[in-house]
Amino acid sequence: MLVDKVERFITKHGLVKPGDKVLLAVSGGPDSMCLLHLLHRLGPKLDLEMAAVHLNHGLRAEAGSEEALVREHCRHLGLAFYSRQVQVDQLAREWKTSLEDAGRRARYSYFAEVAQAFGFLRIATAHHYDDVAETVLLHLLRGSGIRGLRGIMPLNGPLIRPLLGVTKAEILAYAEEKNLSYCLDPSNTHLEFVRNRIRHHLIPCLQREYNPRIVEALNNLAGIAQAEDEAMEKEIDRYWPGLCLEEEPGLLVLSLAGWADLHLAYRRRIVRRALELVAGQAPWSQGDVEKVMELERKSGSSCTLHLKKGVRITRGYDRIIFTTQTALPTEFREQVPIPGEIRIPPAGVSLSLARVERQHYRPRPGDMVLDLDRLPAQLWLRSRQAGDVFRPPGMQGSKKLKKWLIDNKIPAADRSRIPLLAGDGTEIYAIWGYAVSRLAAVDRGTVNLLVLSQCAD
């Protein structure tokens, strides 16, 4: 019996556990009406609390009657029913996307909203065995990698697909056997949609001319891809702690140390994971990944790439930064109080400044020490500006600050945030955290020290 087959699939893939609240996505078509009927039958046995959700796309005159059909069926089964009407055509124009994509986004957004509002842990959709084959072909035609060849996952976050082991023919036979009412969406036959052309033209051609069991073959391929993708993810999990230098909402920094030694497949997978963590899973293409890989191969320190969803990727000497954060203003100029403290938000640091007689100074890790008497009376801690020069210790003459930063491999993204100790001109006396100019270096004749220290958080 079909209900037993679905129960075995649910158990095999761990889609639910006793006591779960499951929200059933029901459009009114044969697939979702069978899902509603089958899960209602299994609910008591699996100890599930269920309700149904429906999004009226407002695209066809029949949309109202489809919603009414689902509502009435839920009333008959004693299930709570949630619905909303949207104008998907208007959303498609606002989002500058296709009707198909706008409808999908609107549906899943509404399903997630209802699930969160009423405490549903799982959202069940009616994707089935034939849908997997179509999805594999669709991704294959788009040049997908192994992740796309997985097709449709039985469990993906809160989403579950209990009917993935059931063919379309089995669904229609069950609907007829149980005398289930359902609606047929005429848009499912419109050939302007690629998925419909795959369903009505490509798959029948492959069945007729190449392999009568192509749907089964594509499902087998999806299963292989799922297992191999899982193995790849476990490998990336091993590398990740050593690669991820920093992670927060909208920002991820990866180390490039040892990057070239990693297998190409791992590097691609790591880039894709970084994109997904910063800006969400979909829709990152192999083309996006290759653009980031090309950025990583470029020489220099100031390479930036802009991708969709507001993602900005910057490559430094030893790291690559993924972010959706708006760049913070980096210009700053603070008069130096001696003694005193200065907080510099763009640099993420607070510094204390003290005048200390040399004979009384006790060195501490992290201190930067200068000869106070060789410094101008008016001092500033500021960001870099055009024309800045620096006189490195042990070197004759001066050097443009920009060239010094480049030669010392300071990441381009960090350069404007480094606090510089300067007078009123372009002479730089100290680069916080890096070096002191020989003009202000402590020597045998030094009497008074200017000591810069980082304040404790």
Short mmCIF file of C-alpha atoms in Angstrom, two decimals:
data_model
loop_
_atom_site.label_atom_id
_atom_site.label_comp_id
_atom_site.label_asym_id
_atom_site.label_seq_id
_atom_site.Cartn_x
_atom_site.Cartn_y
_atom_site.Cartn_z
CA MET A 1 0.00 0.00 0.00
CA LEU A 2 1.14 3.51 -0.81
CA VAL A 3 0.66 4.73 2.75
CA ASP A 4 3.08 2.04 3.99
CA LYS A 5 5.62 2.97 1.32
CA VAL A 6 5.49 6.62 2.39
CA GLU A 7 5.84 5.66 6.05
CA ARG A 8 8.95 3.59 5.28
CA PHE A 9 10.46 6.52 3.36
CA ILE A 10 9.76 8.94 6.22
CA THR A 11 11.35 6.54 8.72
CA LYS A 12 14.38 5.75 6.54
CA HIS A 13 15.28 9.43 6.10
CA GLY A 14 14.33 10.57 9.60
CA LEU A 15 11.96 13.23 8.31
CA VAL A 16 9.96 13.54 11.54
CA LYS A 17 9.98 12.41 15.12
CA PRO A 18 7.06 11.82 17.52
CA GLY A 19 5.43 15.04 18.66
CA ASP A 20 6.60 17.13 15.67
CA LYS A 21 4.36 19.86 14.31
CA VAL A 22 4.24 19.57 10.51
CA LEU A 23 2.89 22.21 8.13
CA LEU A 24 1.60 20.70 4.87
CA ALA A 25 2.05 22.87 1.76
CA VAL A 26 -1.09 22.22 -0.30
CA SER A 27 -1.72 23.89 -3.66
CA GLY A 28 -4.83 21.84 -4.55
CA GLY A 29 -3.14 19.80 -7.29
CA PRO A 30 -3.09 15.98 -7.28
CA ASP A 31 0.37 15.73 -5.67
CA SER A 32 -0.35 17.99 -2.71
CA MET A 33 -3.88 16.63 -2.17
CA CYS A 34 -2.39 13.12 -1.95
CA LEU A 35 0.24 14.44 0.47
CA LEU A 36 -2.54 15.92 2.61
CA HIS A 37 -4.53 12.67 2.59
CA LEU A 38 -1.53 10.36 3.22
CA LEU A 39 0.01 12.45 6.02
CA HIS A 40 -3.40 12.81 7.68
CA ARG A 41 -3.67 9.02 7.73
CA LEU A 42 -0.13 8.64 9.11
CA GLY A 43 -0.43 11.46 11.64
CA PRO A 44 -1.81 9.46 14.59
CA LYS A 45 0.63 6.58 14.05
CA LEU A 46 3.65 8.90 13.82
CA ASP A 47 2.31 11.19 16.59
CA LEU A 48 2.29 14.32 14.44
CA GLU A 49 0.39 17.57 14.85
CA MET A 50 -0.48 18.96 11.42
CA ALA A 51 -1.99 21.91 9.61
CA ALA A 52 -2.15 23.00 5.97
CA VAL A 53 -0.92 26.16 4.28
CA HIS A 54 -1.86 27.56 0.85
CA LEU A 55 -0.66 30.58 -1.10
CA ASN A 56 -3.07 31.99 -3.67
CA HIS A 57 -0.89 33.44 -6.45
CA GLY A 58 -3.69 35.56 -7.89
CA LEU A 59 -2.65 34.65 -11.45
CA ARG A 60 -5.72 32.78 -12.70
CA ALA A 61 -9.47 32.98 -12.33
CA GLU A 62 -9.46 29.46 -10.90
CA ALA A 63 -7.12 30.42 -8.02
CA GLY A 64 -10.04 31.23 -5.70
CA SER A 65 -11.76 27.91 -6.28
CA GLU A 66 -8.46 26.04 -5.71
CA GLU A 67 -8.07 27.76 -2.35
CA ALA A 68 -11.68 26.96 -1.48
CA LEU A 69 -11.14 23.28 -2.37
CA VAL A 70 -8.16 22.98 -0.04
CA ARG A 71 -9.94 24.89 2.72
CA GLU A 72 -12.98 22.61 2.53
CA HIS A 73 -10.86 19.46 2.48
CA CYS A 74 -8.98 20.62 5.60
CA ARG A 75 -12.29 21.40 7.32
CA HIS A 76 -13.48 17.88 6.52
CA LEU A 77 -10.24 16.40 7.94
CA GLY A 78 -10.31 18.64 11.00
CA LEU A 79 -7.02 20.37 10.17
CA ALA A 80 -6.17 24.03 10.69
CA PHE A 81 -5.78 25.93 7.41
CA TYR A 82 -3.71 29.04 6.70
CA SER A 83 -3.89 30.98 3.46
CA ARG A 84 -2.91 34.27 1.88
CA GLN A 85 -3.42 35.89 -1.51
CA VAL A 86 -0.59 37.71 -3.27
CA GLN A 87 -0.15 39.13 -6.76
CA VAL A 88 2.81 37.16 -8.03
CA ASP A 89 2.91 39.06 -11.33
CA GLN A 90 3.39 42.29 -9.39
CA LEU A 91 6.08 40.69 -7.22
CA ALA A 92 7.89 39.47 -10.34
CA ARG A 93 8.05 43.04 -11.65
CA GLU A 94 9.23 44.40 -8.29
CA TRP A 95 11.88 41.72 -7.88
CA LYS A 96 12.86 41.83 -11.59
CA THR A 97 12.52 38.08 -11.94
CA SER A 98 10.37 35.49 -13.71
CA LEU A 99 6.83 34.56 -12.66
CA GLU A 100 8.10 31.07 -11.84
CA ASP A 101 10.84 32.36 -9.54
CA ALA A 102 8.63 34.99 -7.92
CA GLY A 103 5.98 32.37 -7.17
CA ARG A 104 8.50 30.01 -5.61
CA ARG A 105 10.02 32.75 -3.46
CA ALA A 106 6.62 34.01 -2.34
CA ARG A 107 5.45 30.49 -1.44
CA TYR A 108 8.45 29.54 0.65
CA SER A 109 8.55 32.92 2.34
CA TYR A 110 4.91 32.57 3.39
CA PHE A 111 5.36 28.94 4.48
CA ALA A 112 8.32 29.95 6.66
CA GLU A 113 6.35 32.86 8.13
CA VAL A 114 3.45 30.60 9.16
CA ALA A 115 5.79 27.91 10.49
CA GLN A 116 7.61 30.41 12.68
CA ALA A 117 4.44 32.11 13.90
CA PHE A 118 2.74 28.86 14.98
CA GLY A 119 5.71 26.73 15.98
CA PHE A 120 5.84 24.19 13.12
CA LEU A 121 9.23 22.44 12.99
CA ARG A 122 8.71 20.87 9.56
CA ILE A 123 7.21 22.06 6.27
CA ALA A 124 6.17 19.18 3.99
CA THR A 125 5.99 19.66 0.22
CA ALA A 126 4.62 17.22 -2.36
CA HIS A 127 7.70 16.76 -4.58
CA HIS A 128 7.87 13.22 -5.90
CA TYR A 129 10.11 10.71 -7.71
CA ASP A 130 9.55 12.17 -11.18
CA ASP A 131 10.32 15.68 -9.89
CA VAL A 132 13.77 14.47 -8.84
CA ALA A 133 14.53 13.33 -12.39
CA GLU A 134 13.35 16.65 -13.83
CA THR A 135 15.44 18.61 -11.34
CA VAL A 136 18.60 16.60 -12.07
CA LEU A 137 18.17 17.24 -15.79
CA LEU A 138 17.43 20.92 -15.22
CA HIS A 139 20.62 21.35 -13.18
CA LEU A 140 22.62 19.29 -15.65
CA LEU A 141 21.52 21.56 -18.50
CA ARG A 142 22.64 24.57 -16.48
CA GLY A 143 26.10 23.10 -15.95
CA SER A 144 25.65 22.27 -12.29
CA GLY A 145 28.23 20.53 -10.18
CA ILE A 146 27.68 17.60 -7.85
CA ARG A 147 25.38 19.56 -5.54
CA GLY A 148 22.90 20.23 -8.32
CA LEU A 149 22.94 16.58 -9.33
CA ARG A 150 21.55 15.70 -5.89
CA GLY A 151 18.16 16.74 -7.27
CA ILE A 152 15.71 17.31 -4.42
CA MET A 153 16.76 16.45 -0.89
CA PRO A 154 14.36 14.46 1.33
CA LEU A 155 15.33 16.71 4.25
CA ASN A 156 16.63 20.26 3.79
CA GLY A 157 16.48 22.39 6.92
CA PRO A 158 12.81 22.57 7.94
CA LEU A 159 11.65 21.25 4.53
CA ILE A 160 10.68 17.59 4.18
CA ARG A 161 9.59 15.72 1.04
CA PRO A 162 7.75 12.55 2.13
CA LEU A 163 6.70 11.61 -1.43
CA LEU A 164 10.14 11.48 -3.08
CA GLY A 165 9.92 7.70 -3.23
CA VAL A 166 6.53 7.83 -5.00
CA THR A 167 6.06 8.14 -8.77
CA LYS A 168 3.57 10.45 -10.44
CA ALA A 169 1.69 7.41 -11.72
CA GLU A 170 1.33 6.09 -8.16
CA ILE A 171 0.02 9.46 -6.98
CA LEU A 172 -2.64 9.61 -9.71
CA ALA A 173 -3.66 6.02 -9.04
CA TYR A 174 -4.01 6.76 -5.31
CA ALA A 175 -6.09 9.87 -6.00
CA GLU A 176 -8.41 7.82 -8.20
CA GLU A 177 -8.63 4.97 -5.70
CA LYS A 178 -9.53 7.33 -2.83
CA ASN A 179 -11.75 9.48 -5.06
CA LEU A 180 -9.79 12.60 -4.13
CA SER A 181 -10.84 15.90 -5.65
CA TYR A 182 -8.04 18.06 -7.05
CA CYS A 183 -7.37 20.89 -9.47
CA LEU A 184 -5.15 20.91 -12.55
CA ASP A 185 -2.99 23.96 -13.09
CA PRO A 186 -2.95 24.71 -16.84
CA SER A 187 0.37 26.54 -16.46
CA ASN A 188 2.00 23.13 -15.92
CA THR A 189 1.57 22.54 -19.66
CA HIS A 190 2.94 25.92 -20.79
CA LEU A 191 6.14 25.24 -22.71
CA GLU A 192 7.71 28.64 -22.07
CA PHE A 193 8.82 27.20 -18.73
CA VAL A 194 11.99 25.11 -19.02
CA ARG A 195 10.84 22.57 -16.44
CA ASN A 196 7.66 21.93 -18.44
CA ARG A 197 9.69 21.35 -21.62
CA ILE A 198 11.85 18.87 -19.71
CA ARG A 199 8.73 17.10 -18.39
CA HIS A 200 6.72 16.99 -21.62
CA HIS A 201 9.45 16.83 -24.28
CA LEU A 202 12.92 15.90 -23.06
CA ILE A 203 12.12 13.06 -20.68
CA PRO A 204 9.65 11.34 -23.08
CA CYS A 205 12.31 11.63 -25.82
CA LEU A 206 14.97 10.09 -23.56
CA GLN A 207 12.57 7.31 -22.58
CA ARG A 208 11.65 6.61 -26.16
CA GLU A 209 15.04 6.94 -27.85
CA TYR A 210 17.68 6.19 -25.19
CA ASN A 211 16.54 4.63 -21.92
CA PRO A 212 12.98 3.68 -21.02
CA ARG A 213 14.04 3.74 -17.36
CA ILE A 214 15.63 7.20 -17.50
CA VAL A 215 13.61 8.50 -14.52
CA GLU A 216 14.94 5.66 -12.40
CA ALA A 217 18.49 6.23 -13.70
CA LEU A 218 18.35 9.93 -12.85
CA ASN A 219 17.06 9.16 -9.35
CA ASN A 220 19.94 6.70 -8.89
CA LEU A 221 22.35 9.44 -10.01
CA ALA A 222 20.78 11.81 -7.47
CA GLY A 223 21.32 9.25 -4.71
CA ILE A 224 24.99 8.83 -5.66
CA ALA A 225 25.48 12.59 -5.78
CA GLN A 226 23.85 13.02 -2.37
CA ALA A 227 26.22 10.50 -0.77
CA GLU A 228 29.32 11.96 -2.43
CA ASP A 229 28.28 15.52 -1.59
CA GLU A 230 27.89 14.51 2.05
CA ALA A 231 31.39 13.00 2.01
CA MET A 232 32.81 16.20 0.49
CA GLU A 233 31.12 18.33 3.15
CA LYS A 234 32.69 16.22 5.90
CA GLU A 235 36.11 16.77 4.34
CA ILE A 236 35.52 20.53 4.21
CA ASP A 237 34.47 20.42 7.87
CA ARG A 238 37.97 19.12 8.67
CA TYR A 239 39.70 21.98 6.87
CA TRP A 240 37.32 24.74 7.90
CA PRO A 241 38.64 25.57 11.43
CA GLY A 242 42.12 26.20 10.02
CA LEU A 243 40.82 28.36 7.17
CA CYS A 244 38.14 30.51 8.76
CA LEU A 245 39.84 33.44 10.50
CA GLU A 246 36.70 35.40 11.31
CA GLU A 247 32.95 34.91 10.96
CA GLU A 248 30.05 37.15 11.92
CA PRO A 249 26.76 38.09 10.24
CA GLY A 250 27.56 39.40 6.77
CA LEU A 251 31.33 38.86 7.10
CA LEU A 252 33.64 35.90 6.63
CA VAL A 253 37.44 35.96 6.37
CA LEU A 254 39.37 32.97 4.97
CA SER A 255 43.09 32.39 5.30
CA LEU A 256 45.02 31.78 2.08
CA ALA A 257 47.81 30.00 3.95
CA GLY A 258 48.12 26.57 2.37
CA TRP A 259 45.29 27.40 -0.06
CA ALA A 260 47.23 26.35 -3.15
CA ASP A 261 47.95 22.95 -1.61
CA LEU A 262 44.25 22.08 -1.35
CA HIS A 263 42.62 20.04 -4.11
CA LEU A 264 40.75 22.19 -6.63
CA ALA A 265 37.46 20.49 -5.74
CA TYR A 266 37.93 21.43 -2.07
CA ARG A 267 38.79 25.04 -2.93
CA ARG A 268 35.62 25.37 -4.99
CA ARG A 269 33.54 23.84 -2.23
CA ILE A 270 35.08 26.18 0.36
CA VAL A 271 34.29 29.24 -1.79
CA ARG A 272 30.69 28.11 -2.24
CA ARG A 273 30.31 27.55 1.50
CA ALA A 274 31.69 31.04 2.18
CA LEU A 275 29.19 32.61 -0.23
CA GLU A 276 26.31 30.70 1.34
CA LEU A 277 27.30 31.61 4.89
CA VAL A 278 27.58 35.30 4.03
CA ALA A 279 24.50 35.70 1.84
CA GLY A 280 22.38 32.55 1.86
CA GLN A 281 22.25 29.38 -0.21
CA ALA A 282 20.66 30.30 -3.50
CA PRO A 283 21.33 30.92 -6.26
CA TRP A 284 25.14 30.58 -6.46
CA SER A 285 26.35 29.24 -9.78
CA GLN A 286 29.60 27.61 -10.77
CA GLY A 287 30.31 30.85 -12.65
CA ASP A 288 30.18 32.79 -9.37
CA VAL A 289 32.58 30.33 -7.77
CA GLU A 290 35.01 30.58 -10.69
CA LYS A 291 35.03 34.39 -10.48
CA VAL A 292 36.14 34.14 -6.86
CA MET A 293 38.75 31.53 -7.79
CA GLU A 294 40.10 33.87 -10.47
CA LEU A 295 40.28 36.68 -7.90
CA GLU A 296 42.32 34.42 -5.63
CA ARG A 297 44.83 33.81 -8.47
CA LYS A 298 45.42 37.52 -9.16
CA SER A 299 48.61 39.10 -7.91
CA GLY A 300 48.69 42.19 -5.75
CA SER A 301 46.80 43.12 -2.64
CA SER A 302 43.86 45.22 -3.73
CA CYS A 303 41.62 42.93 -5.75
CA THR A 304 37.87 43.31 -5.25
CA LEU A 305 34.93 41.49 -6.82
CA HIS A 306 31.25 42.42 -6.59
CA LEU A 307 28.66 39.64 -6.93
CA LYS A 308 24.87 39.51 -6.70
CA LYS A 309 23.02 39.82 -3.38
CA GLY A 310 25.36 42.66 -2.42
CA VAL A 311 28.34 40.39 -1.83
CA ARG A 312 31.77 42.02 -2.01
CA ILE A 313 34.90 39.85 -2.05
CA THR A 314 38.32 41.36 -1.40
CA ARG A 315 41.62 39.52 -1.68
CA GLY A 316 44.52 40.50 0.57
CA TYR A 317 48.03 39.09 0.68
CA ASP A 318 47.14 36.31 3.08
CA ARG A 319 43.36 36.28 3.22
CA ILE A 320 40.16 36.65 1.26
CA ILE A 321 37.21 38.59 2.71
CA PHE A 322 33.55 37.88 1.89
CA THR A 323 31.09 40.50 3.09
CA THR A 324 27.67 42.05 2.57
CA GLN A 325 28.36 44.72 5.16
CA THR A 326 28.39 48.35 4.13
CA ALA A 327 31.93 49.60 4.35
CA LEU A 328 32.46 51.65 7.49
CA PRO A 329 33.94 55.15 7.13
CA THR A 330 37.69 54.74 7.59
CA GLU A 331 38.83 58.37 7.76
CA PHE A 332 39.62 59.49 11.29
CA ARG A 333 41.75 62.17 12.95
CA GLU A 334 42.00 62.44 16.72
CA GLN A 335 44.14 64.90 18.66
CA VAL A 336 46.54 63.11 20.98
CA PRO A 337 46.10 63.77 24.72
CA ILE A 338 49.21 63.08 26.78
CA PRO A 339 48.32 61.46 29.07
CA GLY A 340 44.96 60.16 27.91
CA GLU A 341 42.98 57.57 25.96
CA ILE A 342 41.60 57.58 22.43
CA ARG A 343 38.96 55.25 21.01
CA ILE A 344 39.20 54.70 17.24
CA PRO A 345 36.12 52.72 16.03
CA PRO A 346 37.24 52.23 12.38
CA ALA A 347 40.41 50.59 13.68
CA GLY A 348 38.54 48.63 16.34
CA VAL A 349 41.01 49.75 18.98
CA SER A 350 41.34 52.04 22.01
CA LEU A 351 44.81 53.38 22.83
CA SER A 352 46.25 54.91 25.96
CA LEU A 353 49.10 57.44 25.71
CA ALA A 354 51.48 58.24 28.56
CA ARG A 355 54.60 60.34 29.17
CA VAL A 356 57.11 58.21 31.09
CA GLU A 357 60.68 59.02 32.14
CA ARG A 358 62.90 56.45 30.56
CA GLN A 359 64.48 55.39 33.86
CA HIS A 360 61.03 54.52 35.25
CA TYR A 361 59.68 52.62 32.23
CA ARG A 362 59.10 48.89 32.50
CA PRO A 363 58.55 47.29 29.08
CA ARG A 364 55.23 45.49 28.48
CA PRO A 365 54.23 43.26 25.56
CA GLY A 366 52.47 45.23 22.85
CA ASP A 367 53.72 48.68 23.89
CA MET A 368 54.97 51.05 21.23
CA VAL A 369 57.63 53.42 22.60
CA LEU A 370 58.90 56.69 21.04
CA ASP A 371 61.28 59.47 22.05
CA LEU A 372 58.81 62.14 23.17
CA ASP A 373 61.31 65.00 22.92
CA ARG A 374 61.88 64.32 19.21
CA LEU A 375 58.19 64.65 18.39
CA PRO A 376 56.29 67.83 17.49
CA ALA A 377 54.20 69.47 20.22
CA GLN A 378 50.93 68.83 18.32
CA LEU A 379 50.28 65.17 17.57
CA TRP A 380 47.40 63.32 15.90
CA LEU A 381 46.30 59.73 15.57
CA ARG A 382 44.76 59.55 12.13
CA SER A 383 44.15 57.43 9.05
CA ARG A 384 46.47 57.62 6.07
CA GLN A 385 46.25 60.44 3.55
CA ALA A 386 47.82 61.30 0.23
CA GLY A 387 51.50 62.21 0.42
CA ASP A 388 52.27 60.48 3.71
CA VAL A 389 55.93 59.52 4.15
CA PHE A 390 57.62 57.19 6.61
CA ARG A 391 61.27 56.76 7.57
CA PRO A 392 61.78 53.10 8.45
CA PRO A 393 64.46 52.32 11.03
CA GLY A 394 67.72 51.14 9.53
CA MET A 395 67.06 52.82 6.19
CA GLN A 396 68.38 56.08 4.80
CA GLY A 397 65.89 58.60 3.46
CA SER A 398 62.14 58.33 3.43
CA LYS A 399 59.60 56.08 1.80
CA LYS A 400 56.06 56.74 0.68
CA LEU A 401 53.75 55.22 3.27
CA LYS A 402 51.72 53.49 0.54
CA LYS A 403 54.86 51.74 -0.73
CA TRP A 404 55.88 50.72 2.80
CA LEU A 405 52.45 49.18 3.43
CA ILE A 406 52.60 47.26 0.16
CA ASP A 407 56.17 46.06 0.71
CA ASN A 408 55.24 44.82 4.18
CA LYS A 409 52.20 42.99 2.78
CA ILE A 410 49.62 44.86 4.85
CA PRO A 411 46.22 43.80 3.41
CA ALA A 412 44.63 46.55 1.34
CA ALA A 413 41.41 46.28 3.34
CA ASP A 414 43.34 47.08 6.55
CA ARG A 415 45.51 49.97 5.40
CA SER A 416 43.03 52.79 5.90
CA ARG A 417 42.13 51.54 9.37
CA ILE A 418 45.65 51.53 10.85
CA PRO A 419 46.16 54.39 13.35
CA LEU A 420 49.12 56.58 12.36
CA LEU A 421 50.92 58.95 14.74
CA ALA A 422 51.60 62.19 12.87
CA GLY A 423 52.08 65.92 13.29
CA ASP A 424 50.33 68.54 11.20
CA GLY A 425 52.11 67.47 8.02
CA THR A 426 52.67 64.23 6.12
CA GLU A 427 55.49 62.87 8.29
CA ILE A 428 54.46 59.61 9.99
CA TYR A 429 56.18 58.91 13.31
CA ALA A 430 54.57 55.58 14.13
CA ILE A 431 52.41 52.97 12.41
CA TRP A 432 50.43 51.42 15.24
CA GLY A 433 51.16 47.73 15.64
CA TYR A 434 53.96 47.75 13.05
CA ALA A 435 56.84 50.24 13.27
CA VAL A 436 58.29 53.49 14.65
CA SER A 437 60.00 56.05 12.42
CA ARG A 438 63.71 56.44 12.97
CA LEU A 439 62.98 60.14 13.57
CA ALA A 440 61.25 59.17 16.82
CA ALA A 441 63.19 56.04 17.69
CA VAL A 442 64.52 55.66 21.23
CA ASP A 443 68.33 55.86 21.49
CA ARG A 444 70.98 56.34 24.18
CA GLY A 445 70.13 60.02 24.58
CA THR A 446 66.42 59.50 25.13
CA VAL A 447 65.10 60.95 28.39
CA ASN A 448 61.30 61.07 28.03
CA LEU A 449 59.17 58.38 26.40
CA LEU A 450 55.78 58.47 24.73
CA VAL A 451 54.25 55.07 25.43
CA LEU A 452 51.28 53.87 23.35
CA SER A 453 49.38 50.87 24.72
CA GLN A 454 46.19 49.13 23.73
CA CYS A 455 43.48 49.51 26.34
CA ALA A 456 41.91 46.39 27.78
CA ASP A 457 38.40 45.68 26.48
#
